[in-house]
Amino acid sequence: MFFNATEARTLDAMTARIMPSEPDGLGAREAGVVTYLDHAVAGYFRDLQSIYRVGLQRLDSYCLAKAGAVFAGLSVSRQDEILRELDAGIDVSAAGADTEGLEGDSVEPILTRFFAIVREHTIQGMFCDPIYGGNRDFVGWKLIGFPGAQWEYTEEQMRPGFDATTIPILSLADLQRSRVFCHD
């Protein structure tokens, strides 16, 4: 695993604002997006470890300077305001634009780039197959009515207007288990 407890707390707060829980659906927190990110950044996204580490530190420094608390300690409305600022690339000078130790374009402010990466990875963690550590209990797929990994669809299921939420959701692990069962 890659993130320490403080980093995971900040990242959890960020992802929960990017894909918030709703009364009629679950969000990034319930989908285990931080677990997905921790696996991904420790593994196949290891080239992004520096921007995650620096970005999380800069975000908390920025929030302390601007709002008097680290990101996870702010109100939800204040967190949303900060993320909107990062998204727009405005007023992030308090966090500095120093990209020392980071590869890539140093013109774009580090927090703006960091936010774009976290937003993209939050969406991946929300809607990926659970085998990758996110989309716990198919939260993302239930949200959009996607039946997951299926070997095939019937002719009726392929017709326009078919309610795909009636198809039992399957993951890649389910398909692997059924394949092993068929060969035993």
mmCIF file of N, CA and C in Angstrom, residues 63-177:
data_model
loop_
_atom_site.group_PDB
_atom_site.id
_atom_site.type_symbol
_atom_site.label_atom_id
_atom_site.label_comp_id
_atom_site.label_asym_id
_atom_site.label_seq_id
_atom_site.Cartn_x
_atom_site.Cartn_y
_atom_site.Cartn_z
ATOM 1 N N CYS A 63 -4.997 24.599 2.083
ATOM 2 C CA CYS A 63 -6.208 24.730 2.900
ATOM 3 C C CYS A 63 -5.886 25.350 4.267
ATOM 4 N N LEU A 64 -4.763 24.973 4.850
ATOM 5 C CA LEU A 64 -4.363 25.575 6.130
ATOM 6 C C LEU A 64 -4.142 27.075 5.970
ATOM 7 N N ALA A 65 -3.450 27.461 4.901
ATOM 8 C CA ALA A 65 -3.169 28.882 4.672
ATOM 9 C C ALA A 65 -4.439 29.661 4.336
ATOM 10 N N LYS A 66 -5.314 29.064 3.584
ATOM 11 C CA LYS A 66 -6.500 29.779 3.099
ATOM 12 C C LYS A 66 -7.698 29.661 4.037
ATOM 13 N N ALA A 67 -7.861 28.494 4.683
ATOM 14 C CA ALA A 67 -9.084 28.270 5.455
ATOM 15 C C ALA A 67 -8.840 27.849 6.900
ATOM 16 N N GLY A 68 -7.582 27.695 7.302
ATOM 17 C CA GLY A 68 -7.274 27.395 8.701
ATOM 18 C C GLY A 68 -7.410 25.950 9.120
ATOM 19 N N ALA A 69 -7.590 25.038 8.180
ATOM 20 C CA ALA A 69 -7.696 23.606 8.503
ATOM 21 C C ALA A 69 -7.250 22.804 7.288
ATOM 22 N N VAL A 70 -6.823 21.566 7.523
ATOM 23 C CA VAL A 70 -6.486 20.699 6.390
ATOM 24 C C VAL A 70 -7.777 20.369 5.638
ATOM 25 N N PHE A 71 -7.633 19.871 4.425
ATOM 26 C CA PHE A 71 -8.796 19.657 3.557
ATOM 27 C C PHE A 71 -9.869 18.802 4.230
ATOM 28 N N ALA A 72 -9.479 17.687 4.822
ATOM 29 C CA ALA A 72 -10.468 16.785 5.432
ATOM 30 C C ALA A 72 -11.165 17.418 6.628
ATOM 31 N N GLY A 73 -10.575 18.453 7.224
ATOM 32 C CA GLY A 73 -11.169 19.120 8.369
ATOM 33 C C GLY A 73 -12.112 20.248 8.007
ATOM 34 N N LEU A 74 -12.226 20.554 6.747
ATOM 35 C CA LEU A 74 -13.111 21.644 6.301
ATOM 36 C C LEU A 74 -14.549 21.144 6.155
ATOM 37 N N SER A 75 -15.481 22.083 6.163
ATOM 38 C CA SER A 75 -16.874 21.733 5.891
ATOM 39 C C SER A 75 -16.997 21.258 4.445
ATOM 40 N N VAL A 76 -18.024 20.516 4.165
ATOM 41 C CA VAL A 76 -18.250 20.016 2.810
ATOM 42 C C VAL A 76 -18.364 21.168 1.817
ATOM 43 N N SER A 77 -19.055 22.226 2.198
ATOM 44 C CA SER A 77 -19.199 23.361 1.281
ATOM 45 C C SER A 77 -17.859 24.029 1.012
ATOM 46 N N ARG A 78 -17.014 24.106 2.032
ATOM 47 C CA ARG A 78 -15.689 24.717 1.846
ATOM 48 C C ARG A 78 -14.802 23.798 1.004
ATOM 49 N N GLN A 79 -14.911 22.477 1.213
ATOM 50 C CA GLN A 79 -14.165 21.532 0.379
ATOM 51 C C GLN A 79 -14.565 21.695 -1.091
ATOM 52 N N ASP A 80 -15.864 21.807 -1.334
ATOM 53 C CA ASP A 80 -16.335 21.981 -2.713
ATOM 54 C C ASP A 80 -15.781 23.264 -3.318
ATOM 55 N N GLU A 81 -15.743 24.318 -2.530
ATOM 56 C CA GLU A 81 -15.222 25.606 -3.002
ATOM 57 C C GLU A 81 -13.738 25.471 -3.381
ATOM 58 N N ILE A 82 -12.973 24.811 -2.527
ATOM 59 C CA ILE A 82 -11.542 24.617 -2.804
ATOM 60 C C ILE A 82 -11.353 23.797 -4.082
ATOM 61 N N LEU A 83 -12.113 22.728 -4.227
ATOM 62 C CA LEU A 83 -11.976 21.887 -5.422
ATOM 63 C C LEU A 83 -12.375 22.644 -6.685
ATOM 64 N N ARG A 84 -13.380 23.503 -6.585
ATOM 65 C CA ARG A 84 -13.749 24.332 -7.750
ATOM 66 C C ARG A 84 -12.596 25.254 -8.124
ATOM 67 N N GLU A 85 -11.915 25.799 -7.128
ATOM 68 C CA GLU A 85 -10.761 26.665 -7.397
ATOM 69 C C GLU A 85 -9.657 25.875 -8.099
ATOM 70 N N LEU A 86 -9.399 24.673 -7.609
ATOM 71 C CA LEU A 86 -8.361 23.847 -8.230
ATOM 72 C C LEU A 86 -8.750 23.485 -9.657
ATOM 73 N N ASP A 87 -10.005 23.162 -9.856
ATOM 74 C CA ASP A 87 -10.494 22.797 -11.183
ATOM 75 C C ASP A 87 -10.325 23.953 -12.158
ATOM 76 N N ALA A 88 -10.590 25.146 -11.678
ATOM 77 C CA ALA A 88 -10.481 26.332 -12.535
ATOM 78 C C ALA A 88 -9.044 26.844 -12.619
ATOM 79 N N GLY A 89 -8.166 26.336 -11.765
ATOM 80 C CA GLY A 89 -6.766 26.766 -11.780
ATOM 81 C C GLY A 89 -6.566 28.164 -11.231
ATOM 82 N N ILE A 90 -7.514 28.606 -10.386
ATOM 83 C CA ILE A 90 -7.401 29.970 -9.852
ATOM 84 C C ILE A 90 -6.920 29.949 -8.410
ATOM 85 N N ASP A 91 -6.218 31.000 -8.030
ATOM 86 C CA ASP A 91 -5.836 31.278 -6.652
ATOM 87 C C ASP A 91 -5.204 30.089 -5.935
ATOM 88 N N VAL A 92 -4.306 29.415 -6.585
ATOM 89 C CA VAL A 92 -3.611 28.311 -5.928
ATOM 90 C C VAL A 92 -2.160 28.687 -5.643
ATOM 91 N N SER A 93 -1.844 29.966 -5.735
ATOM 92 C CA SER A 93 -0.465 30.399 -5.540
ATOM 93 C C SER A 93 0.023 30.143 -4.120
ATOM 94 N N ALA A 94 -0.860 30.118 -3.145
ATOM 95 C CA ALA A 94 -0.443 29.867 -1.767
ATOM 96 C C ALA A 94 0.178 28.478 -1.618
ATOM 97 N N ALA A 95 -0.189 27.577 -2.504
ATOM 98 C CA ALA A 95 0.365 26.226 -2.451
ATOM 99 C C ALA A 95 1.645 26.124 -3.258
ATOM 100 N N GLY A 96 1.983 27.184 -4.004
ATOM 101 C CA GLY A 96 3.206 27.177 -4.790
ATOM 102 C C GLY A 96 3.041 26.398 -6.075
ATOM 103 N N ALA A 97 3.857 26.731 -7.023
ATOM 104 C CA ALA A 97 3.833 26.035 -8.299
ATOM 105 C C ALA A 97 5.085 25.193 -8.470
ATOM 106 N N ASP A 98 5.809 24.994 -7.389
ATOM 107 C CA ASP A 98 7.040 24.217 -7.440
ATOM 108 C C ASP A 98 6.736 22.767 -7.789
ATOM 109 N N THR A 99 7.376 22.293 -8.807
ATOM 110 C CA THR A 99 7.155 20.909 -9.224
ATOM 111 C C THR A 99 8.436 20.099 -9.062
ATOM 112 N N GLU A 100 9.285 20.537 -8.162
ATOM 113 C CA GLU A 100 10.546 19.822 -7.953
ATOM 114 C C GLU A 100 10.279 18.338 -7.676
ATOM 115 N N GLY A 101 11.014 17.514 -8.363
ATOM 116 C CA GLY A 101 10.856 16.069 -8.180
ATOM 117 C C GLY A 101 9.733 15.468 -8.996
ATOM 118 N N LEU A 102 9.043 16.303 -9.766
ATOM 119 C CA LEU A 102 7.937 15.803 -10.575
ATOM 120 C C LEU A 102 8.296 15.926 -12.045
ATOM 121 N N GLU A 103 7.850 14.961 -12.811
ATOM 122 C CA GLU A 103 8.074 15.005 -14.245
ATOM 123 C C GLU A 103 6.896 15.682 -14.903
ATOM 124 N N GLY A 104 7.118 16.178 -16.099
ATOM 125 C CA GLY A 104 6.013 16.717 -16.877
ATOM 126 C C GLY A 104 6.045 18.218 -16.982
ATOM 127 N N ASP A 105 4.932 18.777 -17.377
ATOM 128 C CA ASP A 105 4.795 20.196 -17.644
ATOM 129 C C ASP A 105 4.758 20.975 -16.330
ATOM 130 N N SER A 106 5.715 21.873 -16.141
ATOM 131 C CA SER A 106 5.766 22.642 -14.906
ATOM 132 C C SER A 106 4.981 23.935 -15.004
ATOM 133 N N VAL A 107 4.373 24.233 -16.167
ATOM 134 C CA VAL A 107 3.610 25.466 -16.332
ATOM 135 C C VAL A 107 2.276 25.352 -15.601
ATOM 136 N N GLU A 108 1.627 24.224 -15.717
ATOM 137 C CA GLU A 108 0.335 24.030 -15.063
ATOM 138 C C GLU A 108 0.554 23.923 -13.553
ATOM 139 N N PRO A 109 -0.185 24.695 -12.764
ATOM 140 C CA PRO A 109 -0.022 24.599 -11.306
ATOM 141 C C PRO A 109 -0.205 23.164 -10.825
ATOM 142 N N ILE A 110 0.632 22.801 -9.881
ATOM 143 C CA ILE A 110 0.653 21.414 -9.399
ATOM 144 C C ILE A 110 -0.709 20.974 -8.857
ATOM 145 N N LEU A 111 -1.389 21.843 -8.132
ATOM 146 C CA LEU A 111 -2.681 21.430 -7.561
ATOM 147 C C LEU A 111 -3.759 21.272 -8.629
ATOM 148 N N THR A 112 -3.689 22.069 -9.661
ATOM 149 C CA THR A 112 -4.645 21.919 -10.765
ATOM 150 C C THR A 112 -4.418 20.583 -11.461
ATOM 151 N N ARG A 113 -3.163 20.253 -11.708
ATOM 152 C CA ARG A 113 -2.834 18.969 -12.343
ATOM 153 C C ARG A 113 -3.189 17.801 -11.415
ATOM 154 N N PHE A 114 -2.876 17.961 -10.140
ATOM 155 C CA PHE A 114 -3.187 16.913 -9.166
ATOM 156 C C PHE A 114 -4.690 16.660 -9.111
ATOM 157 N N PHE A 115 -5.478 17.730 -9.051
ATOM 158 C CA PHE A 115 -6.929 17.563 -8.999
ATOM 159 C C PHE A 115 -7.449 16.838 -10.241
ATOM 160 N N ALA A 116 -6.934 17.186 -11.408
ATOM 161 C CA ALA A 116 -7.383 16.523 -12.646
ATOM 162 C C ALA A 116 -7.080 15.022 -12.592
ATOM 163 N N ILE A 117 -5.924 14.661 -12.059
ATOM 164 C CA ILE A 117 -5.559 13.240 -11.948
ATOM 165 C C ILE A 117 -6.472 12.531 -10.953
ATOM 166 N N VAL A 118 -6.694 13.146 -9.799
ATOM 167 C CA VAL A 118 -7.547 12.515 -8.778
ATOM 168 C C VAL A 118 -8.975 12.363 -9.301
ATOM 169 N N ARG A 119 -9.475 13.375 -9.995
ATOM 170 C CA ARG A 119 -10.839 13.281 -10.544
ATOM 171 C C ARG A 119 -10.945 12.120 -11.533
ATOM 172 N N GLU A 120 -9.980 12.009 -12.432
ATOM 173 C CA GLU A 120 -10.004 10.917 -13.404
ATOM 174 C C GLU A 120 -9.918 9.562 -12.702
ATOM 175 N N HIS A 121 -9.041 9.443 -11.718
ATOM 176 C CA HIS A 121 -8.883 8.170 -11.012
ATOM 177 C C HIS A 121 -10.084 7.855 -10.115
ATOM 178 N N THR A 122 -10.748 8.876 -9.628
ATOM 179 C CA THR A 122 -11.966 8.656 -8.839
ATOM 180 C C THR A 122 -13.049 8.023 -9.717
ATOM 181 N N ILE A 123 -13.187 8.517 -10.909
ATOM 182 C CA ILE A 123 -14.173 7.960 -11.845
ATOM 183 C C ILE A 123 -13.813 6.513 -12.178
ATOM 184 N N GLN A 124 -12.515 6.262 -12.396
ATOM 185 C CA GLN A 124 -12.081 4.885 -12.660
ATOM 186 C C GLN A 124 -12.404 3.973 -11.474
ATOM 187 N N GLY A 125 -12.097 4.442 -10.264
ATOM 188 C CA GLY A 125 -12.346 3.640 -9.066
ATOM 189 C C GLY A 125 -13.826 3.417 -8.800
ATOM 190 N N MET A 126 -14.626 4.349 -9.236
ATOM 191 C CA MET A 126 -16.079 4.261 -9.032
ATOM 192 C C MET A 126 -16.706 3.226 -9.969
ATOM 193 N N PHE A 127 -16.189 3.143 -11.199
ATOM 194 C CA PHE A 127 -16.854 2.328 -12.214
ATOM 195 C C PHE A 127 -16.024 1.153 -12.735
ATOM 196 N N CYS A 128 -14.869 0.888 -12.125
ATOM 197 C CA CYS A 128 -14.036 -0.230 -12.580
ATOM 198 C C CYS A 128 -14.637 -1.564 -12.114
ATOM 199 N N ASP A 129 -14.096 -2.626 -12.629
ATOM 200 C CA ASP A 129 -14.486 -3.927 -12.099
ATOM 201 C C ASP A 129 -13.952 -4.030 -10.671
ATOM 202 N N PRO A 130 -14.726 -4.579 -9.749
ATOM 203 C CA PRO A 130 -14.267 -4.692 -8.356
ATOM 204 C C PRO A 130 -12.959 -5.459 -8.188
ATOM 205 N N ILE A 131 -12.556 -6.213 -9.170
ATOM 206 C CA ILE A 131 -11.299 -6.957 -9.068
ATOM 207 C C ILE A 131 -10.106 -6.004 -8.904
ATOM 208 N N TYR A 132 -10.299 -4.732 -9.301
ATOM 209 C CA TYR A 132 -9.227 -3.732 -9.190
ATOM 210 C C TYR A 132 -9.274 -2.953 -7.872
ATOM 211 N N GLY A 133 -10.195 -3.273 -6.989
ATOM 212 C CA GLY A 133 -10.222 -2.657 -5.668
ATOM 213 C C GLY A 133 -11.265 -1.575 -5.473
ATOM 214 N N GLY A 134 -11.904 -1.099 -6.511
ATOM 215 C CA GLY A 134 -12.952 -0.082 -6.383
ATOM 216 C C GLY A 134 -14.311 -0.681 -6.680
ATOM 217 N N ASN A 135 -15.304 0.203 -6.845
ATOM 218 C CA ASN A 135 -16.661 -0.237 -7.190
ATOM 219 C C ASN A 135 -17.140 -1.336 -6.241
ATOM 220 N N ARG A 136 -16.860 -1.137 -4.946
ATOM 221 C CA ARG A 136 -17.247 -2.124 -3.921
ATOM 222 C C ARG A 136 -18.751 -2.359 -3.964
ATOM 223 N N ASP A 137 -19.137 -3.599 -3.909
ATOM 224 C CA ASP A 137 -20.555 -4.013 -3.949
ATOM 225 C C ASP A 137 -21.261 -3.466 -5.194
ATOM 226 N N PHE A 138 -20.497 -3.232 -6.256
ATOM 227 C CA PHE A 138 -21.041 -2.761 -7.534
ATOM 228 C C PHE A 138 -21.741 -1.401 -7.410
ATOM 229 N N VAL A 139 -21.302 -0.596 -6.469
ATOM 230 C CA VAL A 139 -21.952 0.698 -6.227
ATOM 231 C C VAL A 139 -22.027 1.533 -7.510
ATOM 232 N N GLY A 140 -20.914 1.626 -8.231
ATOM 233 C CA GLY A 140 -20.892 2.439 -9.456
ATOM 234 C C GLY A 140 -21.776 1.866 -10.538
ATOM 235 N N TRP A 141 -21.720 0.566 -10.720
ATOM 236 C CA TRP A 141 -22.513 -0.062 -11.772
ATOM 237 C C TRP A 141 -23.999 0.025 -11.464
ATOM 238 N N LYS A 142 -24.368 -0.112 -10.191
ATOM 239 C CA LYS A 142 -25.783 0.035 -9.822
ATOM 240 C C LYS A 142 -26.246 1.458 -10.094
ATOM 241 N N LEU A 143 -25.368 2.422 -9.875
ATOM 242 C CA LEU A 143 -25.710 3.825 -10.089
ATOM 243 C C LEU A 143 -26.097 4.106 -11.539
ATOM 244 N N ILE A 144 -25.409 3.452 -12.479
ATOM 245 C CA ILE A 144 -25.675 3.717 -13.898
ATOM 246 C C ILE A 144 -26.450 2.593 -14.588
ATOM 247 N N GLY A 145 -26.805 1.539 -13.831
ATOM 248 C CA GLY A 145 -27.600 0.452 -14.418
ATOM 249 C C GLY A 145 -26.803 -0.459 -15.325
ATOM 250 N N PHE A 146 -25.517 -0.607 -15.060
ATOM 251 C CA PHE A 146 -24.654 -1.472 -15.869
ATOM 252 C C PHE A 146 -24.589 -2.861 -15.241
ATOM 253 N N PRO A 147 -24.826 -3.923 -16.020
ATOM 254 C CA PRO A 147 -24.838 -5.266 -15.440
ATOM 255 C C PRO A 147 -23.452 -5.877 -15.239
ATOM 256 N N GLY A 148 -22.406 -5.146 -15.576
ATOM 257 C CA GLY A 148 -21.057 -5.649 -15.346
ATOM 258 C C GLY A 148 -20.570 -6.561 -16.441
ATOM 259 N N ALA A 149 -19.659 -7.460 -16.052
ATOM 260 C CA ALA A 149 -19.044 -8.381 -17.015
ATOM 261 C C ALA A 149 -20.004 -9.532 -17.279
ATOM 262 N N GLN A 150 -20.369 -9.698 -18.512
ATOM 263 C CA GLN A 150 -21.291 -10.767 -18.897
ATOM 264 C C GLN A 150 -20.643 -11.564 -20.021
ATOM 265 N N TRP A 151 -20.880 -12.849 -20.046
ATOM 266 C CA TRP A 151 -20.371 -13.645 -21.162
ATOM 267 C C TRP A 151 -21.083 -13.277 -22.443
ATOM 268 N N GLU A 152 -22.367 -13.010 -22.311
ATOM 269 C CA GLU A 152 -23.163 -12.685 -23.496
ATOM 270 C C GLU A 152 -24.484 -12.057 -23.063
ATOM 271 N N TYR A 153 -25.183 -11.484 -24.033
ATOM 272 C CA TYR A 153 -26.521 -10.939 -23.803
ATOM 273 C C TYR A 153 -27.489 -11.659 -24.732
ATOM 274 N N THR A 154 -28.714 -11.827 -24.267
ATOM 275 C CA THR A 154 -29.734 -12.436 -25.118
ATOM 276 C C THR A 154 -30.207 -11.410 -26.136
ATOM 277 N N GLU A 155 -30.944 -11.875 -27.132
ATOM 278 C CA GLU A 155 -31.484 -10.974 -28.140
ATOM 279 C C GLU A 155 -32.414 -9.950 -27.486
ATOM 280 N N GLU A 156 -33.208 -10.417 -26.536
ATOM 281 C CA GLU A 156 -34.124 -9.521 -25.831
ATOM 282 C C GLU A 156 -33.344 -8.448 -25.051
ATOM 283 N N GLN A 157 -32.246 -8.842 -24.408
ATOM 284 C CA GLN A 157 -31.452 -7.891 -23.628
ATOM 285 C C GLN A 157 -30.756 -6.857 -24.514
ATOM 286 N N MET A 158 -30.565 -7.173 -25.778
ATOM 287 C CA MET A 158 -29.903 -6.249 -26.714
ATOM 288 C C MET A 158 -30.873 -5.245 -27.335
ATOM 289 N N ARG A 159 -32.168 -5.427 -27.122
ATOM 290 C CA ARG A 159 -33.149 -4.521 -27.735
ATOM 291 C C ARG A 159 -33.138 -3.162 -27.040
ATOM 292 N N PRO A 160 -33.341 -2.093 -27.813
ATOM 293 C CA PRO A 160 -33.441 -0.756 -27.213
ATOM 294 C C PRO A 160 -34.564 -0.715 -26.182
ATOM 295 N N GLY A 161 -34.306 -0.088 -25.082
ATOM 296 C CA GLY A 161 -35.320 0.065 -24.048
ATOM 297 C C GLY A 161 -35.318 -1.040 -23.015
ATOM 298 N N PHE A 162 -34.506 -2.076 -23.231
ATOM 299 C CA PHE A 162 -34.451 -3.162 -22.254
ATOM 300 C C PHE A 162 -33.878 -2.618 -20.948
ATOM 301 N N ASP A 163 -34.480 -2.992 -19.829
ATOM 302 C CA ASP A 163 -34.016 -2.548 -18.514
ATOM 303 C C ASP A 163 -32.860 -3.448 -18.060
ATOM 304 N N ALA A 164 -31.634 -2.956 -18.247
ATOM 305 C CA ALA A 164 -30.443 -3.748 -17.926
ATOM 306 C C ALA A 164 -30.285 -3.962 -16.418
ATOM 307 N N THR A 165 -31.033 -3.213 -15.613
ATOM 308 C CA THR A 165 -30.918 -3.404 -14.158
ATOM 309 C C THR A 165 -31.546 -4.727 -13.728
ATOM 310 N N THR A 166 -32.293 -5.388 -14.623
ATOM 311 C CA THR A 166 -32.887 -6.684 -14.290
ATOM 312 C C THR A 166 -31.889 -7.830 -14.480
ATOM 313 N N ILE A 167 -30.757 -7.557 -15.108
ATOM 314 C CA ILE A 167 -29.726 -8.579 -15.326
ATOM 315 C C ILE A 167 -28.862 -8.657 -14.068
ATOM 316 N N PRO A 168 -28.680 -9.839 -13.514
ATOM 317 C CA PRO A 168 -27.800 -9.951 -12.339
ATOM 318 C C PRO A 168 -26.394 -9.448 -12.659
ATOM 319 N N ILE A 169 -25.861 -8.588 -11.794
ATOM 320 C CA ILE A 169 -24.534 -8.001 -12.012
ATOM 321 C C ILE A 169 -23.467 -9.063 -11.744
ATOM 322 N N LEU A 170 -22.515 -9.132 -12.655
ATOM 323 C CA LEU A 170 -21.382 -10.056 -12.519
ATOM 324 C C LEU A 170 -20.073 -9.281 -12.660
ATOM 325 N N SER A 171 -19.065 -9.726 -11.915
ATOM 326 C CA SER A 171 -17.729 -9.136 -12.023
ATOM 327 C C SER A 171 -16.824 -10.095 -12.785
ATOM 328 N N LEU A 172 -15.614 -9.647 -13.069
ATOM 329 C CA LEU A 172 -14.636 -10.527 -13.706
ATOM 330 C C LEU A 172 -14.348 -11.740 -12.835
ATOM 331 N N ALA A 173 -14.322 -11.539 -11.516
ATOM 332 C CA ALA A 173 -14.095 -12.667 -10.599
ATOM 333 C C ALA A 173 -15.232 -13.685 -10.711
ATOM 334 N N ASP A 174 -16.469 -13.215 -10.859
ATOM 335 C CA ASP A 174 -17.605 -14.129 -11.045
ATOM 336 C C ASP A 174 -17.427 -14.949 -12.322
ATOM 337 N N LEU A 175 -17.004 -14.269 -13.394
ATOM 338 C CA LEU A 175 -16.795 -14.984 -14.656
ATOM 339 C C LEU A 175 -15.672 -16.003 -14.530
ATOM 340 N N GLN A 176 -14.602 -15.643 -13.831
ATOM 341 C CA GLN A 176 -13.495 -16.584 -13.637
ATOM 342 C C GLN A 176 -13.956 -17.804 -12.851
ATOM 343 N N ARG A 177 -14.746 -17.578 -11.794
ATOM 344 C CA ARG A 177 -15.255 -18.700 -10.989
ATOM 345 C C ARG A 177 -16.157 -19.610 -11.824
#
